Amino acid sequence: ETPSTPVASMLGVGAVSGAPNTEKGKKSDTTFTSGSLKAARRAAGAVKHAVDRVLLGRNRNAFAVVRPPGHHAGVGGLLEGAESCGFCIFNNVAAGALHALHAHRARCGKVAIIDIDVHHGNGTQEIVKKYTEPDRLYFFSTHLYDTDEKTDYKFYPGSGLGFDADEDGDAGN
């Protein structure tokens, strides 16, 4: 059985069946060692702890410098159809945002995730789009988008072109 990611658990999807996996013998940009999962869990836990400290009034603000960052990790980790996951195991920012919205509902009505990076936060975008209360969670990504059809070049991850709104033209998510 595929284990649940922190984000999948908070979105209520539990274990992510059929989540993409790298087949044995194929290369991935994200390698694991015996301590990788422990480190990734600690990073996600550090963000959760920072959120708790601020929303319980113990600190005025917090800044979590954690690796891996996570914005390429989607609901189940590796995004369906993605060529890689950009060294991301868990989406720490989205997990922290969802924790704030669920565990601190009375204190936290809305969360905005502002992603300023050279790469599009495709994993965060997938998570935000699947969130069931879109008026409470906002995602904004500023990034480079570049392709060359003549050479099949695309700047990683090759997503994030233009303005992305839902079917009704609502850009709230």
mmCIF file with all atom_site columns, N, CA and C in Angstrom, residues 72-118:
data_model
loop_
_atom_site.group_PDB
_atom_site.id
_atom_site.type_symbol
_atom_site.label_atom_id
_atom_site.label_alt_id
_atom_site.label_comp_id
_atom_site.label_asym_id
_atom_site.label_entity_id
_atom_site.label_seq_id
_atom_site.pdbx_PDB_ins_code
_atom_site.Cartn_x
_atom_site.Cartn_y
_atom_site.Cartn_z
_atom_site.occupancy
_atom_site.B_iso_or_equiv
_atom_site.pdbx_formal_charge
_atom_site.auth_seq_id
_atom_site.auth_comp_id
_atom_site.auth_asym_id
_atom_site.auth_atom_id
_atom_site.pdbx_PDB_model_num
ATOM 1   N N  . HIS A 1 72  ? 7.373   21.379 -5.839  1.00 0.00 ? 72  HIS A N  1
ATOM 2   C CA . HIS A 1 72  ? 7.139   20.490 -6.992  1.00 0.00 ? 72  HIS A CA 1
ATOM 3   C C  . HIS A 1 72  ? 6.433   19.202 -6.570  1.00 0.00 ? 72  HIS A C  1
ATOM 4   N N  . ALA A 1 73  ? 6.223   18.992 -5.288  1.00 0.00 ? 73  ALA A N  1
ATOM 5   C CA . ALA A 1 73  ? 5.528   17.800 -4.789  1.00 0.00 ? 73  ALA A CA 1
ATOM 6   C C  . ALA A 1 73  ? 4.032   18.085 -4.737  1.00 0.00 ? 73  ALA A C  1
ATOM 7   N N  . GLY A 1 74  ? 3.242   17.211 -5.354  1.00 0.00 ? 74  GLY A N  1
ATOM 8   C CA . GLY A 1 74  ? 1.797   17.394 -5.374  1.00 0.00 ? 74  GLY A CA 1
ATOM 9   C C  . GLY A 1 74  ? 1.120   16.603 -4.272  1.00 0.00 ? 74  GLY A C  1
ATOM 10  N N  . VAL A 1 75  ? -0.153  16.345 -4.449  1.00 0.00 ? 75  VAL A N  1
ATOM 11  C CA . VAL A 1 75  ? -0.946  15.637 -3.442  1.00 0.00 ? 75  VAL A CA 1
ATOM 12  C C  . VAL A 1 75  ? -0.314  14.294 -3.090  1.00 0.00 ? 75  VAL A C  1
ATOM 13  N N  . GLY A 1 76  ? 0.119   13.557 -4.080  1.00 0.00 ? 76  GLY A N  1
ATOM 14  C CA . GLY A 1 76  ? 0.709   12.240 -3.836  1.00 0.00 ? 76  GLY A CA 1
ATOM 15  C C  . GLY A 1 76  ? 2.213   12.212 -3.921  1.00 0.00 ? 76  GLY A C  1
ATOM 16  N N  . GLY A 1 77  ? 2.850   13.360 -3.874  1.00 0.00 ? 77  GLY A N  1
ATOM 17  C CA . GLY A 1 77  ? 4.295   13.430 -4.054  1.00 0.00 ? 77  GLY A CA 1
ATOM 18  C C  . GLY A 1 77  ? 4.582   13.800 -5.498  1.00 0.00 ? 77  GLY A C  1
ATOM 19  N N  . LEU A 1 78  ? 5.102   12.852 -6.275  1.00 0.00 ? 78  LEU A N  1
ATOM 20  C CA . LEU A 1 78  ? 5.383   13.086 -7.693  1.00 0.00 ? 78  LEU A CA 1
ATOM 21  C C  . LEU A 1 78  ? 4.085   13.313 -8.446  1.00 0.00 ? 78  LEU A C  1
ATOM 22  N N  . LEU A 1 79  ? 4.035   14.371 -9.226  1.00 0.00 ? 79  LEU A N  1
ATOM 23  C CA . LEU A 1 79  ? 2.838   14.703 -10.004 1.00 0.00 ? 79  LEU A CA 1
ATOM 24  C C  . LEU A 1 79  ? 2.637   13.714 -11.140 1.00 0.00 ? 79  LEU A C  1
ATOM 25  N N  . GLU A 1 80  ? 1.396   13.393 -11.410 1.00 0.00 ? 80  GLU A N  1
ATOM 26  C CA . GLU A 1 80  ? 1.054   12.526 -12.540 1.00 0.00 ? 80  GLU A CA 1
ATOM 27  C C  . GLU A 1 80  ? 1.579   13.162 -13.821 1.00 0.00 ? 80  GLU A C  1
ATOM 28  N N  . GLY A 1 81  ? 2.319   12.402 -14.606 1.00 0.00 ? 81  GLY A N  1
ATOM 29  C CA . GLY A 1 81  ? 2.846   12.884 -15.878 1.00 0.00 ? 81  GLY A CA 1
ATOM 30  C C  . GLY A 1 81  ? 4.091   13.732 -15.756 1.00 0.00 ? 81  GLY A C  1
ATOM 31  N N  . ALA A 1 82  ? 4.586   13.965 -14.552 1.00 0.00 ? 82  ALA A N  1
ATOM 32  C CA . ALA A 1 82  ? 5.782   14.781 -14.373 1.00 0.00 ? 82  ALA A CA 1
ATOM 33  C C  . ALA A 1 82  ? 7.027   13.970 -14.697 1.00 0.00 ? 82  ALA A C  1
ATOM 34  N N  . GLU A 1 83  ? 8.025   14.657 -15.207 1.00 0.00 ? 83  GLU A N  1
ATOM 35  C CA . GLU A 1 83  ? 9.286   14.005 -15.529 1.00 0.00 ? 83  GLU A CA 1
ATOM 36  C C  . GLU A 1 83  ? 10.185  13.891 -14.309 1.00 0.00 ? 83  GLU A C  1
ATOM 37  N N  . SER A 1 84  ? 9.959   14.726 -13.331 1.00 0.00 ? 84  SER A N  1
ATOM 38  C CA . SER A 1 84  ? 10.744  14.678 -12.107 1.00 0.00 ? 84  SER A CA 1
ATOM 39  C C  . SER A 1 84  ? 9.965   15.398 -11.019 1.00 0.00 ? 84  SER A C  1
ATOM 40  N N  . CYS A 1 85  ? 10.513  15.403 -9.816  1.00 0.00 ? 85  CYS A N  1
ATOM 41  C CA . CYS A 1 85  ? 9.828   16.141 -8.749  1.00 0.00 ? 85  CYS A CA 1
ATOM 42  C C  . CYS A 1 85  ? 10.743  17.194 -8.145  1.00 0.00 ? 85  CYS A C  1
ATOM 43  N N  . GLY A 1 86  ? 11.763  17.610 -8.903  1.00 0.00 ? 86  GLY A N  1
ATOM 44  C CA . GLY A 1 86  ? 12.575  18.753 -8.491  1.00 0.00 ? 86  GLY A CA 1
ATOM 45  C C  . GLY A 1 86  ? 13.154  18.641 -7.096  1.00 0.00 ? 86  GLY A C  1
ATOM 46  N N  . PHE A 1 87  ? 13.528  17.434 -6.689  1.00 0.00 ? 87  PHE A N  1
ATOM 47  C CA . PHE A 1 87  ? 14.126  17.165 -5.376  1.00 0.00 ? 87  PHE A CA 1
ATOM 48  C C  . PHE A 1 87  ? 13.144  17.324 -4.227  1.00 0.00 ? 87  PHE A C  1
ATOM 49  N N  . CYS A 1 88  ? 11.860  17.417 -4.516  1.00 0.00 ? 88  CYS A N  1
ATOM 50  C CA . CYS A 1 88  ? 10.847  17.632 -3.483  1.00 0.00 ? 88  CYS A CA 1
ATOM 51  C C  . CYS A 1 88  ? 10.213  16.306 -3.074  1.00 0.00 ? 88  CYS A C  1
ATOM 52  N N  . ILE A 1 89  ? 10.081  16.089 -1.791  1.00 0.00 ? 89  ILE A N  1
ATOM 53  C CA . ILE A 1 89  ? 9.484   14.865 -1.257  1.00 0.00 ? 89  ILE A CA 1
ATOM 54  C C  . ILE A 1 89  ? 8.087   15.179 -0.746  1.00 0.00 ? 89  ILE A C  1
ATOM 55  N N  . PHE A 1 90  ? 7.969   16.106 0.195   1.00 0.00 ? 90  PHE A N  1
ATOM 56  C CA . PHE A 1 90  ? 6.686   16.592 0.687   1.00 0.00 ? 90  PHE A CA 1
ATOM 57  C C  . PHE A 1 90  ? 6.582   18.075 0.347   1.00 0.00 ? 90  PHE A C  1
ATOM 58  N N  . ASN A 1 91  ? 5.381   18.560 0.142   1.00 0.00 ? 91  ASN A N  1
ATOM 59  C CA . ASN A 1 91  ? 5.174   19.974 -0.108  1.00 0.00 ? 91  ASN A CA 1
ATOM 60  C C  . ASN A 1 91  ? 5.000   20.660 1.241   1.00 0.00 ? 91  ASN A C  1
ATOM 61  N N  . ASN A 1 92  ? 6.103   21.101 1.816   1.00 0.00 ? 92  ASN A N  1
ATOM 62  C CA . ASN A 1 92  ? 6.110   21.640 3.170   1.00 0.00 ? 92  ASN A CA 1
ATOM 63  C C  . ASN A 1 92  ? 5.252   22.894 3.325   1.00 0.00 ? 92  ASN A C  1
ATOM 64  N N  . VAL A 1 93  ? 5.288   23.772 2.358   1.00 0.00 ? 93  VAL A N  1
ATOM 65  C CA . VAL A 1 93  ? 4.497   25.009 2.452   1.00 0.00 ? 93  VAL A CA 1
ATOM 66  C C  . VAL A 1 93  ? 3.008   24.700 2.396   1.00 0.00 ? 93  VAL A C  1
ATOM 67  N N  . ALA A 1 94  ? 2.604   23.858 1.441   1.00 0.00 ? 94  ALA A N  1
ATOM 68  C CA . ALA A 1 94  ? 1.181   23.507 1.351   1.00 0.00 ? 94  ALA A CA 1
ATOM 69  C C  . ALA A 1 94  ? 0.727   22.750 2.589   1.00 0.00 ? 94  ALA A C  1
ATOM 70  N N  . ALA A 1 95  ? 1.570   21.862 3.103   1.00 0.00 ? 95  ALA A N  1
ATOM 71  C CA . ALA A 1 95  ? 1.216   21.128 4.327   1.00 0.00 ? 95  ALA A CA 1
ATOM 72  C C  . ALA A 1 95  ? 1.037   22.102 5.485   1.00 0.00 ? 95  ALA A C  1
ATOM 73  N N  . GLY A 1 96  ? 1.914   23.101 5.591   1.00 0.00 ? 96  GLY A N  1
ATOM 74  C CA . GLY A 1 96  ? 1.782   24.103 6.644   1.00 0.00 ? 96  GLY A CA 1
ATOM 75  C C  . GLY A 1 96  ? 0.529   24.945 6.483   1.00 0.00 ? 96  GLY A C  1
ATOM 76  N N  . ALA A 1 97  ? 0.226   25.326 5.243   1.00 0.00 ? 97  ALA A N  1
ATOM 77  C CA . ALA A 1 97  ? -0.978  26.122 4.977   1.00 0.00 ? 97  ALA A CA 1
ATOM 78  C C  . ALA A 1 97  ? -2.234  25.334 5.329   1.00 0.00 ? 97  ALA A C  1
ATOM 79  N N  . LEU A 1 98  ? -2.282  24.078 4.913   1.00 0.00 ? 98  LEU A N  1
ATOM 80  C CA . LEU A 1 98  ? -3.450  23.246 5.217   1.00 0.00 ? 98  LEU A CA 1
ATOM 81  C C  . LEU A 1 98  ? -3.570  22.987 6.718   1.00 0.00 ? 98  LEU A C  1
ATOM 82  N N  . HIS A 1 99  ? -2.435  22.818 7.381   1.00 0.00 ? 99  HIS A N  1
ATOM 83  C CA . HIS A 1 99  ? -2.453  22.643 8.839   1.00 0.00 ? 99  HIS A CA 1
ATOM 84  C C  . HIS A 1 99  ? -3.043  23.886 9.508   1.00 0.00 ? 99  HIS A C  1
ATOM 85  N N  . ALA A 1 100 ? -2.626  25.064 9.048   1.00 0.00 ? 100 ALA A N  1
ATOM 86  C CA . ALA A 1 100 ? -3.155  26.310 9.614   1.00 0.00 ? 100 ALA A CA 1
ATOM 87  C C  . ALA A 1 100 ? -4.667  26.388 9.419   1.00 0.00 ? 100 ALA A C  1
ATOM 88  N N  . LEU A 1 101 ? -5.142  26.033 8.230   1.00 0.00 ? 101 LEU A N  1
ATOM 89  C CA . LEU A 1 101 ? -6.574  26.122 7.928   1.00 0.00 ? 101 LEU A CA 1
ATOM 90  C C  . LEU A 1 101 ? -7.409  25.097 8.688   1.00 0.00 ? 101 LEU A C  1
ATOM 91  N N  . HIS A 1 102 ? -6.838  23.933 8.959   1.00 0.00 ? 102 HIS A N  1
ATOM 92  C CA . HIS A 1 102 ? -7.596  22.866 9.626   1.00 0.00 ? 102 HIS A CA 1
ATOM 93  C C  . HIS A 1 102 ? -7.438  22.890 11.142  1.00 0.00 ? 102 HIS A C  1
ATOM 94  N N  . ALA A 1 103 ? -6.213  22.947 11.626  1.00 0.00 ? 103 ALA A N  1
ATOM 95  C CA . ALA A 1 103 ? -5.974  22.863 13.069  1.00 0.00 ? 103 ALA A CA 1
ATOM 96  C C  . ALA A 1 103 ? -6.267  24.179 13.790  1.00 0.00 ? 103 ALA A C  1
ATOM 97  N N  . HIS A 1 104 ? -6.235  25.275 13.061  1.00 0.00 ? 104 HIS A N  1
ATOM 98  C CA . HIS A 1 104 ? -6.427  26.593 13.673  1.00 0.00 ? 104 HIS A CA 1
ATOM 99  C C  . HIS A 1 104 ? -7.563  27.345 12.988  1.00 0.00 ? 104 HIS A C  1
ATOM 100 N N  . ARG A 1 105 ? -8.611  26.641 12.657  1.00 0.00 ? 105 ARG A N  1
ATOM 101 C CA . ARG A 1 105 ? -9.726  27.206 11.893  1.00 0.00 ? 105 ARG A CA 1
ATOM 102 C C  . ARG A 1 105 ? -10.268 28.493 12.514  1.00 0.00 ? 105 ARG A C  1
ATOM 103 N N  . ALA A 1 106 ? -10.385 28.537 13.837  1.00 0.00 ? 106 ALA A N  1
ATOM 104 C CA . ALA A 1 106 ? -10.934 29.725 14.507  1.00 0.00 ? 106 ALA A CA 1
ATOM 105 C C  . ALA A 1 106 ? -10.004 30.931 14.392  1.00 0.00 ? 106 ALA A C  1
ATOM 106 N N  . ARG A 1 107 ? -8.703  30.686 14.306  1.00 0.00 ? 107 ARG A N  1
ATOM 107 C CA . ARG A 1 107 ? -7.726  31.777 14.247  1.00 0.00 ? 107 ARG A CA 1
ATOM 108 C C  . ARG A 1 107 ? -7.278  32.115 12.830  1.00 0.00 ? 107 ARG A C  1
ATOM 109 N N  . CYS A 1 108 ? -7.473  31.186 11.918  1.00 0.00 ? 108 CYS A N  1
ATOM 110 C CA . CYS A 1 108 ? -6.937  31.361 10.567  1.00 0.00 ? 108 CYS A CA 1
ATOM 111 C C  . CYS A 1 108 ? -8.030  31.121 9.538   1.00 0.00 ? 108 CYS A C  1
ATOM 112 N N  . GLY A 1 109 ? -8.563  32.195 8.990   1.00 0.00 ? 109 GLY A N  1
ATOM 113 C CA . GLY A 1 109 ? -9.642  32.079 8.016   1.00 0.00 ? 109 GLY A CA 1
ATOM 114 C C  . GLY A 1 109 ? -9.160  31.857 6.595   1.00 0.00 ? 109 GLY A C  1
ATOM 115 N N  . LYS A 1 110 ? -7.994  32.439 6.269   1.00 0.00 ? 110 LYS A N  1
ATOM 116 C CA . LYS A 1 110 ? -7.469  32.346 4.909   1.00 0.00 ? 110 LYS A CA 1
ATOM 117 C C  . LYS A 1 110 ? -5.954  32.264 4.946   1.00 0.00 ? 110 LYS A C  1
ATOM 118 N N  . VAL A 1 111 ? -5.397  31.637 3.899   1.00 0.00 ? 111 VAL A N  1
ATOM 119 C CA . VAL A 1 111 ? -3.947  31.554 3.749   1.00 0.00 ? 111 VAL A CA 1
ATOM 120 C C  . VAL A 1 111 ? -3.598  31.872 2.303   1.00 0.00 ? 111 VAL A C  1
ATOM 121 N N  . ALA A 1 112 ? -2.542  32.647 2.113   1.00 0.00 ? 112 ALA A N  1
ATOM 122 C CA . ALA A 1 112 ? -1.998  32.907 0.784   1.00 0.00 ? 112 ALA A CA 1
ATOM 123 C C  . ALA A 1 112 ? -0.604  32.301 0.716   1.00 0.00 ? 112 ALA A C  1
ATOM 124 N N  . ILE A 1 113 ? -0.357  31.528 -0.306  1.00 0.00 ? 113 ILE A N  1
ATOM 125 C CA . ILE A 1 113 ? 0.976   30.983 -0.574  1.00 0.00 ? 113 ILE A CA 1
ATOM 126 C C  . ILE A 1 113 ? 1.550   31.796 -1.725  1.00 0.00 ? 113 ILE A C  1
ATOM 127 N N  . ILE A 1 114 ? 2.605   32.539 -1.465  1.00 0.00 ? 114 ILE A N  1
ATOM 128 C CA . ILE A 1 114 ? 3.264   33.355 -2.474  1.00 0.00 ? 114 ILE A CA 1
ATOM 129 C C  . ILE A 1 114 ? 4.596   32.679 -2.789  1.00 0.00 ? 114 ILE A C  1
ATOM 130 N N  . ASP A 1 115 ? 4.729   32.181 -4.008  1.00 0.00 ? 115 ASP A N  1
ATOM 131 C CA . ASP A 1 115 ? 5.900   31.407 -4.426  1.00 0.00 ? 115 ASP A CA 1
ATOM 132 C C  . ASP A 1 115 ? 6.742   32.252 -5.375  1.00 0.00 ? 115 ASP A C  1
ATOM 133 N N  . ILE A 1 116 ? 7.871   32.737 -4.876  1.00 0.00 ? 116 ILE A N  1
ATOM 134 C CA . ILE A 1 116 ? 8.793   33.526 -5.692  1.00 0.00 ? 116 ILE A CA 1
ATOM 135 C C  . ILE A 1 116 ? 10.013  32.653 -5.931  1.00 0.00 ? 116 ILE A C  1
ATOM 136 N N  . ASP A 1 117 ? 10.088  32.109 -7.128  1.00 0.00 ? 117 ASP A N  1
ATOM 137 C CA . ASP A 1 117 ? 11.134  31.149 -7.465  1.00 0.00 ? 117 ASP A CA 1
ATOM 138 C C  . ASP A 1 117 ? 11.321  31.180 -8.969  1.00 0.00 ? 117 ASP A C  1
ATOM 139 N N  . VAL A 1 118 ? 12.463  30.773 -9.434  1.00 0.00 ? 118 VAL A N  1
ATOM 140 C CA . VAL A 1 118 ? 12.685  30.718 -10.871 1.00 0.00 ? 118 VAL A CA 1
ATOM 141 C C  . VAL A 1 118 ? 11.839  29.620 -11.526 1.00 0.00 ? 118 VAL A C  1
#
